[in-house]
């Protein structure tokens, strides 16, 4: 007698097939290649550790990695501050306005990062909007050079990632039991104390989750460093692209990509833990 | 609770920051001159005419549309069936399967693109369209699975059970009872999948080749090497089109939820 295949396997079979062919195999192939010798004209040879040794012993690459970590950390912090202000404001807005405000905050998600970065190029360039504005007001004497600097990358990258932060923080702040705030206020706490001792601690899971999410996305973000940073601000993503497309050193690019993946996975793992903790602890007053 | 006035000013500035780049792109697209400057000196539709007539962006645009549509034709059914299996059945490796389908959200697209490039060139696959669509199917499935998982777990299972009890086959029940209940989630999934694929740049940079140019690649390379107001014009068209489709979708979904709440709770 023929055994029947369970229906759920039939339902997920097409997905598994696609993922095996176009996801698991290519990533496995990349992992293998990161241990292969790089031969001229795109050839690959036997097993070597060289690419990893090269990365961890060459200050040039370590500096790129360090710069990536620092920029990602700065971006996450700024996103957190701005995102918190926005999410707090939206969660306290009148019911009818909430959806509109949330949509404005999330709208950039609908337009590609390339187009939004293009807007930043117009604003940040030497004769751009920001410089003209600041010069005419008299704040600065010389035009600032923001394009092709880490500052420019941070400004544009925060813009790309802010919606994620707002959405996460908003869902946490909206889910808070507002009676706790009223209770604190009734018991004589000032607005600032209520915020610091009640609202802020209760929204901590969202703060952690949002920050880690933004951090992990910005670690590997390519478009902004490529367009706004240019060759002067090398980050991991642009260096990996450079190794793949311009230098054709695929084994080294693979090793760099895997190192980046390791960093991203560490952050994502922390994120998942923070998220599962937030589900059990976000509202300690409801079991 | 901070003083609301202080927070309002800060938030006003942040909203300005959010909208500024999009507004700047749209405004500068009306500049009549050759060079991209802001604010524009004058007003003209010249660059829109250029974009629509010159044909520079026409082919990349249609390529991107084709890729997005074909991608969605695969990722929507594949993701929906997988999400259905994950909500309705309990089986071994279920969590592993679910994590696998969601994992492209975590894996940097850069790494995924290079992996595919290595694999396809080792195999000698040069069908640029096919390999890009395959990559986009993988990239969009997580969004479909996530949206549909949430939707399937919300609907009332007793209606499905009733249908089976009344003699409908599981396939018929799925088609006639289950799917109509998740229409708006399907629409949302399709929309996300279309937009994601249409806007996707990184993987496309690795996988396209001679003869296949997509709109994001065209815009990206023009920003780097060929800065002119025509980029602002094509970008504005993309922004306006995406927002219009998004707005239509929201209206559609709100009507659906209004209808469904009417049935469940006739009282206001």
XYZ file of C-alpha atoms in Angstrom, chain B residues 61-243:
183
model
C 10.260 50.448 -16.195
C 8.484 47.650 -18.069
C 11.210 45.203 -17.085
C 10.647 46.069 -13.425
C 6.873 45.770 -13.835
C 7.237 42.375 -15.505
C 9.628 41.131 -12.832
C 7.344 42.369 -10.041
C 4.222 40.801 -11.572
C 5.812 37.435 -12.351
C 7.442 37.381 -8.898
C 4.106 38.036 -7.202
C 2.341 35.388 -9.313
C 4.682 32.869 -7.693
C 5.327 34.246 -4.223
C 1.662 34.910 -3.413
C 0.373 31.335 -3.950
C 3.538 29.686 -2.622
C 3.588 31.851 0.500
C -0.166 31.538 1.067
C -0.141 27.736 0.862
C 2.856 27.552 3.199
C 1.238 29.919 5.705
C -1.959 27.854 5.561
C -0.045 24.648 6.296
C 1.787 26.374 9.150
C -1.423 27.575 10.821
C -3.688 24.558 10.242
C -1.403 21.573 10.727
C 0.910 20.449 13.464
C 3.944 18.556 12.288
C 7.598 17.868 12.983
C 10.055 20.589 11.923
C 7.183 23.060 11.795
C 9.168 25.730 13.624
C 12.212 25.063 11.460
C 10.127 25.408 8.296
C 8.592 28.640 9.538
C 11.995 30.101 10.439
C 13.311 29.071 7.026
C 10.513 30.904 5.216
C 11.053 34.015 7.326
C 14.862 33.929 7.301
C 15.398 36.135 4.198
C 14.201 38.985 6.439
C 17.315 38.505 8.547
C 19.954 37.462 6.020
C 21.555 40.562 4.429
C 20.341 40.808 0.836
C 23.906 41.581 -0.156
C 25.049 38.134 0.966
C 22.080 36.484 -0.701
C 22.813 38.309 -3.965
C 26.458 37.263 -4.009
C 25.526 33.673 -3.163
C 23.140 33.567 -6.121
C 25.726 35.202 -8.373
C 28.305 32.560 -7.413
C 25.831 29.725 -7.931
C 24.431 30.940 -11.240
C 27.846 31.633 -12.718
C 29.122 28.224 -11.585
C 26.133 26.674 -13.371
C 26.537 28.985 -16.354
C 22.942 30.224 -16.046
C 22.701 33.425 -18.049
C 18.935 33.878 -18.160
C 18.961 37.177 -16.331
C 15.198 37.586 -16.123
C 14.616 34.106 -14.714
C 17.372 34.289 -12.154
C 16.259 37.706 -10.937
C 12.644 36.563 -10.625
C 13.766 33.480 -8.687
C 15.696 35.704 -6.273
C 12.752 38.053 -5.854
C 10.401 35.152 -5.152
C 12.625 34.160 -2.229
C 12.862 37.770 -1.035
C 9.102 38.402 -1.124
C 7.833 35.055 0.275
C 8.643 36.049 3.905
C 6.357 39.073 3.652
C 3.533 36.993 2.186
C 4.009 34.246 4.793
C 4.070 36.724 7.666
C 0.960 38.590 6.531
C -0.985 35.421 5.742
C 0.051 33.668 8.991
C -1.488 36.519 10.970
C -4.621 36.490 8.848
C -5.190 32.703 8.838
C -4.793 32.483 12.596
C -7.485 35.135 13.060
C -10.301 33.683 10.987
C -13.039 31.581 12.499
C -12.295 27.895 11.931
C -15.806 26.687 12.617
C -16.942 28.041 9.228
C -14.336 25.824 7.533
C -15.381 22.867 9.659
C -19.001 23.455 8.720
C -18.067 23.392 5.056
C -16.226 20.082 5.443
C -19.083 18.594 7.442
C -21.476 19.605 4.667
C -19.415 17.525 2.245
C -16.999 19.925 0.556
C -13.524 18.584 -0.125
C -10.623 20.287 1.720
C -9.480 21.914 -1.534
C -12.969 23.252 -2.254
C -13.286 24.500 1.316
C -9.958 26.287 1.031
C -10.949 27.903 -2.257
C -14.570 28.818 -1.458
C -14.531 29.354 2.312
C -11.047 30.117 3.564
C -9.629 32.339 0.847
C -12.602 34.743 0.640
C -12.161 35.408 4.355
C -8.552 36.528 3.932
C -9.074 38.651 0.820
C -7.688 41.831 2.292
C -4.576 40.059 3.615
C -4.074 38.609 0.140
C -4.351 42.084 -1.354
C -1.891 43.453 1.191
C 0.554 40.588 0.525
C 0.332 41.105 -3.215
C 0.911 44.826 -2.787
C 3.945 44.359 -0.529
C 5.356 41.740 -2.876
C 4.865 43.942 -5.956
C 6.427 47.006 -4.327
C 9.340 45.052 -2.818
C 10.201 43.442 -6.121
C 9.680 46.611 -8.147
C 11.961 48.645 -5.860
C 14.576 45.959 -5.231
C 18.091 47.120 -6.103
C 20.841 45.161 -4.348
C 20.168 41.652 -5.630
C 19.330 43.070 -9.055
C 22.753 44.743 -9.190
C 24.370 41.327 -8.870
C 22.046 39.274 -11.042
C 21.214 41.364 -14.087
C 23.392 41.397 -17.114
C 23.572 42.873 -20.559
C 20.121 43.350 -22.011
C 18.216 43.482 -18.733
C 18.022 46.803 -16.944
C 15.565 47.444 -14.148
C 14.248 50.826 -13.093
C 15.974 50.853 -9.662
C 19.305 50.051 -11.334
C 18.758 52.747 -13.925
C 17.924 55.345 -11.266
C 20.818 54.206 -9.085
C 23.404 54.436 -11.826
C 22.021 57.746 -13.118
C 22.317 59.227 -9.616
C 25.965 58.224 -9.598
C 27.019 59.098 -13.119
C 24.352 61.171 -14.810
C 22.715 63.523 -12.330
C 19.911 65.441 -14.053
C 16.351 66.593 -13.303
C 15.051 63.633 -15.317
C 15.878 61.372 -12.331
C 13.702 63.634 -10.186
C 10.878 63.309 -12.728
C 10.962 59.503 -12.937
C 11.362 59.257 -9.144
C 8.347 61.511 -8.623
C 6.287 59.347 -10.947
C 7.288 56.265 -8.942
C 6.540 57.973 -5.604
C 3.117 59.197 -6.731
C 2.164 55.862 -8.305
C 3.171 53.855 -5.223
C 1.361 56.195 -2.852
